[in-house]
């Protein structure tokens, strides 16, 4: 009498067990699947970090060693400047990085018109900034060359975080040019020596590290370029600043216009 072969023996003799091949196939695919998940997770991580970086950058503006931005300082000084300059704040040109933020704030002031010159590329410009550029209120222009404005086009010209990146060769051209387009005066905000330097990541934008000069250096420079300090504006500004208990984090120079 013949015996039926045991089912388990048949499977063993055949050298395979049901679904084992499928399991092996899945195990062969798992490294690829894991790699895909890693790539997806890295992409998601990069996206989150990028969004956080842009958000922080938009909130705090350009960063400097020492944590000081003269453009941010200027935005705090606008009410004090209005008290010091009065009617001269009716038609203002701001020159410097993040000029869209400064111009937007100035335009909120009563009886104030404002324009801006961004001396560097506009990175990650928001809708408001793009609108200001589209309307011609803000321009991107290299201040080492003549400005696209007629003489005395503005009552007051304010410069922040721009001149510190120019060599004396270009300062000799740029500062008189800024004074040329002003009818009532020029205000210059500059960092204190040893206070702030451009971060390495910013060098591609500014072209060179900041050269922070002493107040005595600036005074000699203004004399050499036939620019006089505006003593009346200096006195009014100091009085307004003292009344508001404000101590500036940047050097501030008040200059008369060229005649």
Coordinates of C-alpha atoms in Angstrom, one line a residue, residues 17-257:
X17 CA 7.9 27.5 0.9
X18 CA 4.9 29.5 -0.2
X19 CA 5.3 33.3 0.1
X20 CA 9.0 33.0 1.1
X21 CA 9.9 34.4 -2.4
X22 CA 7.5 37.2 -1.9
X23 CA 9.0 38.0 1.5
X24 CA 12.5 37.9 0.0
X25 CA 11.3 40.3 -2.7
X26 CA 10.0 42.7 -0.2
X27 CA 13.2 42.5 1.8
X28 CA 15.1 43.3 -1.4
X29 CA 12.9 46.4 -1.9
X30 CA 13.2 47.7 1.6
X31 CA 16.6 49.3 1.2
X32 CA 15.3 51.3 -1.7
X33 CA 12.2 52.2 0.2
X34 CA 14.3 53.3 3.2
X35 CA 16.5 55.4 0.9
X36 CA 13.4 57.1 -0.6
X37 CA 12.0 57.9 2.8
X38 CA 15.4 59.4 3.8
X39 CA 15.4 61.6 0.7
X40 CA 11.8 62.7 1.3
X41 CA 12.6 63.5 5.0
X42 CA 15.7 65.5 4.1
X43 CA 13.7 67.5 1.5
X44 CA 11.0 68.2 4.1
X45 CA 13.7 69.2 6.7
X46 CA 15.4 71.6 4.2
X47 CA 12.0 73.2 3.3
X48 CA 11.2 73.8 7.0
X49 CA 14.6 75.2 7.7
X50 CA 14.5 77.5 4.6
X51 CA 11.1 78.8 5.6
X52 CA 12.3 79.5 9.2
X53 CA 15.4 81.2 7.9
X54 CA 13.5 83.5 5.5
X55 CA 11.0 84.4 8.2
X56 CA 13.7 85.3 10.7
X57 CA 15.6 87.2 8.0
X58 CA 12.5 89.2 7.2
X59 CA 11.8 90.1 10.8
X60 CA 15.3 91.1 11.8
X61 CA 16.8 92.3 8.6
X62 CA 20.5 92.1 7.8
X63 CA 22.5 90.7 10.6
X64 CA 25.9 92.1 11.8
X65 CA 28.4 91.0 14.3
X66 CA 27.5 92.9 17.4
X67 CA 23.8 92.8 16.6
X68 CA 23.5 96.4 15.2
X69 CA 21.8 97.5 12.0
X70 CA 21.8 101.2 11.3
X71 CA 18.8 100.7 9.0
X72 CA 16.9 99.3 12.0
X73 CA 18.2 102.1 14.1
X74 CA 16.9 104.6 11.5
X75 CA 13.4 103.2 11.7
X76 CA 13.4 103.9 15.5
X77 CA 14.8 107.4 14.8
X78 CA 12.1 108.6 12.4
X79 CA 9.9 110.3 15.0
X80 CA 13.0 112.1 16.4
X81 CA 14.2 113.1 12.9
X82 CA 10.7 114.6 12.2
X83 CA 11.0 116.7 15.3
X84 CA 14.5 117.9 14.4
X85 CA 13.9 118.5 10.7
X86 CA 10.2 119.5 10.6
X87 CA 9.2 120.5 7.1
X88 CA 12.4 119.1 5.7
X89 CA 10.9 115.6 6.2
X90 CA 8.2 116.3 3.6
X91 CA 10.2 114.8 0.7
X92 CA 12.7 112.1 1.8
X93 CA 15.1 109.8 -0.1
X94 CA 16.5 106.9 1.8
X95 CA 19.6 105.1 0.5
X96 CA 20.6 101.7 2.0
X97 CA 19.7 98.1 2.3
X98 CA 16.2 97.2 3.3
X99 CA 15.0 100.5 2.0
X100 CA 11.6 99.1 1.2
X101 CA 10.9 98.8 5.0
X102 CA 12.1 102.4 5.7
X103 CA 10.1 103.9 2.8
X104 CA 7.0 102.0 3.8
X105 CA 7.3 103.4 7.3
X106 CA 8.0 106.9 6.1
X107 CA 4.9 106.8 3.9
X108 CA 2.8 106.2 6.9
X109 CA 3.9 109.5 8.4
X110 CA 1.7 112.5 7.9
X111 CA 2.7 115.0 5.2
X112 CA 5.7 112.8 4.1
X113 CA 6.6 111.6 0.7
X114 CA 9.4 109.0 0.4
X115 CA 11.5 107.3 -2.1
X116 CA 14.3 104.7 -1.8
X117 CA 17.5 103.5 -3.4
X118 CA 18.6 99.9 -2.8
X119 CA 22.3 99.8 -3.5
X120 CA 22.3 96.0 -3.6
X121 CA 20.1 93.3 -5.1
X122 CA 16.7 92.9 -3.7
X123 CA 16.7 89.4 -2.3
X124 CA 13.5 87.7 -1.4
X125 CA 11.5 90.9 -1.9
X126 CA 7.9 90.7 -0.5
X127 CA 4.8 91.9 -2.3
X128 CA 4.9 95.4 -0.8
X129 CA 8.5 95.9 -1.8
X130 CA 7.8 94.6 -5.4
X131 CA 4.9 97.1 -5.5
X132 CA 7.2 100.0 -4.5
X133 CA 9.7 99.0 -7.2
X134 CA 7.0 98.7 -9.8
X135 CA 5.7 102.2 -9.0
X136 CA 9.2 103.6 -9.3
X137 CA 9.2 104.6 -5.6
X138 CA 12.1 102.3 -4.9
X139 CA 15.0 101.8 -7.3
X140 CA 18.0 99.4 -7.3
X141 CA 21.0 101.5 -8.2
X142 CA 24.8 101.3 -7.6
X143 CA 25.6 104.4 -5.5
X144 CA 29.2 104.4 -6.8
X145 CA 27.7 106.0 -9.9
X146 CA 25.6 109.2 -10.4
X147 CA 22.1 108.9 -9.0
X148 CA 19.2 109.1 -11.5
X149 CA 17.8 112.3 -9.9
X150 CA 18.1 116.0 -10.6
X151 CA 19.8 118.4 -8.2
X152 CA 17.8 119.1 -5.1
X153 CA 15.1 116.6 -6.0
X154 CA 14.5 115.8 -2.2
X155 CA 14.3 118.0 0.8
X156 CA 16.3 115.4 2.9
X157 CA 18.5 112.4 2.0
X158 CA 19.1 109.8 4.7
X159 CA 21.8 107.1 4.2
X160 CA 22.2 104.0 6.4
X161 CA 24.3 100.8 6.2
X162 CA 25.6 101.8 2.7
X163 CA 28.7 104.0 3.0
X164 CA 30.5 101.6 5.4
X165 CA 31.0 99.2 2.4
X166 CA 32.6 101.8 0.1
X167 CA 36.3 102.5 -0.2
X168 CA 37.5 106.1 0.0
X169 CA 37.8 106.2 -3.8
X170 CA 34.1 105.7 -4.2
X171 CA 33.1 107.7 -1.1
X172 CA 34.7 110.7 -2.7
X173 CA 32.1 110.3 -5.5
X174 CA 29.1 109.0 -3.7
X175 CA 28.8 111.4 -0.7
X176 CA 28.8 114.6 -2.7
X177 CA 26.4 113.0 -5.1
X178 CA 24.0 112.2 -2.2
X179 CA 24.3 115.8 -1.1
X180 CA 23.7 117.1 -4.6
X181 CA 20.1 115.7 -4.8
X182 CA 19.2 117.2 -1.4
X183 CA 17.9 120.7 -0.8
X184 CA 17.9 120.9 3.0
X185 CA 20.5 118.3 4.1
X186 CA 22.0 114.9 4.3
X187 CA 21.9 112.5 7.3
X188 CA 24.5 109.7 7.5
X189 CA 24.2 106.7 9.8
X190 CA 27.4 104.7 10.2
X191 CA 28.5 101.9 12.5
X192 CA 31.0 102.5 15.3
X193 CA 34.5 101.0 14.9
X194 CA 34.7 97.5 16.2
X195 CA 30.9 97.3 16.5
X196 CA 29.7 95.5 13.4
X197 CA 31.0 93.6 10.4
X198 CA 29.2 92.0 7.6
X199 CA 28.8 88.2 8.1
X200 CA 30.7 86.0 5.7
X201 CA 27.4 85.1 4.0
X202 CA 26.8 88.8 3.2
X203 CA 30.1 89.4 1.5
X204 CA 28.8 88.2 -1.8
X205 CA 26.1 90.9 -1.5
X206 CA 28.1 93.8 -0.2
X207 CA 31.3 93.0 -2.1
X208 CA 33.6 93.7 0.8
X209 CA 33.5 93.7 4.6
X210 CA 32.4 96.8 6.3
X211 CA 35.0 99.4 7.0
X212 CA 33.8 101.1 10.2
X213 CA 35.5 104.5 10.7
X214 CA 35.8 106.8 13.7
X215 CA 33.8 110.0 13.9
X216 CA 37.1 112.0 13.6
X217 CA 37.8 110.2 10.3
X218 CA 34.3 111.1 9.0
X219 CA 34.7 114.8 10.0
X220 CA 38.0 115.0 8.2
X221 CA 36.4 113.4 5.2
X222 CA 33.5 115.8 5.2
X223 CA 35.8 118.8 5.3
X224 CA 37.9 117.4 2.4
X225 CA 34.7 117.0 0.3
X226 CA 33.5 120.5 1.2
X227 CA 30.6 119.3 3.3
X228 CA 29.7 121.2 6.4
X229 CA 28.0 119.8 9.5
X230 CA 24.6 121.2 10.1
X231 CA 24.9 122.6 13.7
X232 CA 21.3 123.7 13.9
X233 CA 20.0 120.2 12.9
X234 CA 22.5 118.6 15.3
X235 CA 21.2 120.7 18.2
X236 CA 17.5 120.0 17.5
X237 CA 18.2 116.3 17.0
X238 CA 20.1 116.0 20.3
X239 CA 17.3 117.8 22.1
X240 CA 14.6 115.6 20.6
X241 CA 16.7 112.4 21.4
X242 CA 17.2 113.5 25.0
X243 CA 13.5 114.2 25.4
X244 CA 12.8 110.6 24.2
X245 CA 15.7 109.2 26.3
X246 CA 17.1 107.7 23.1
X247 CA 20.7 106.8 22.8
X248 CA 21.7 105.9 19.3
X249 CA 23.5 102.6 18.5
X250 CA 25.0 104.2 15.4
X251 CA 27.0 107.3 14.6
X252 CA 24.8 110.0 13.1
X253 CA 26.1 112.9 11.0
X254 CA 23.9 115.9 10.0
X255 CA 25.3 117.7 6.9
X256 CA 24.3 120.8 5.0
X257 CA 23.4 120.5 1.3

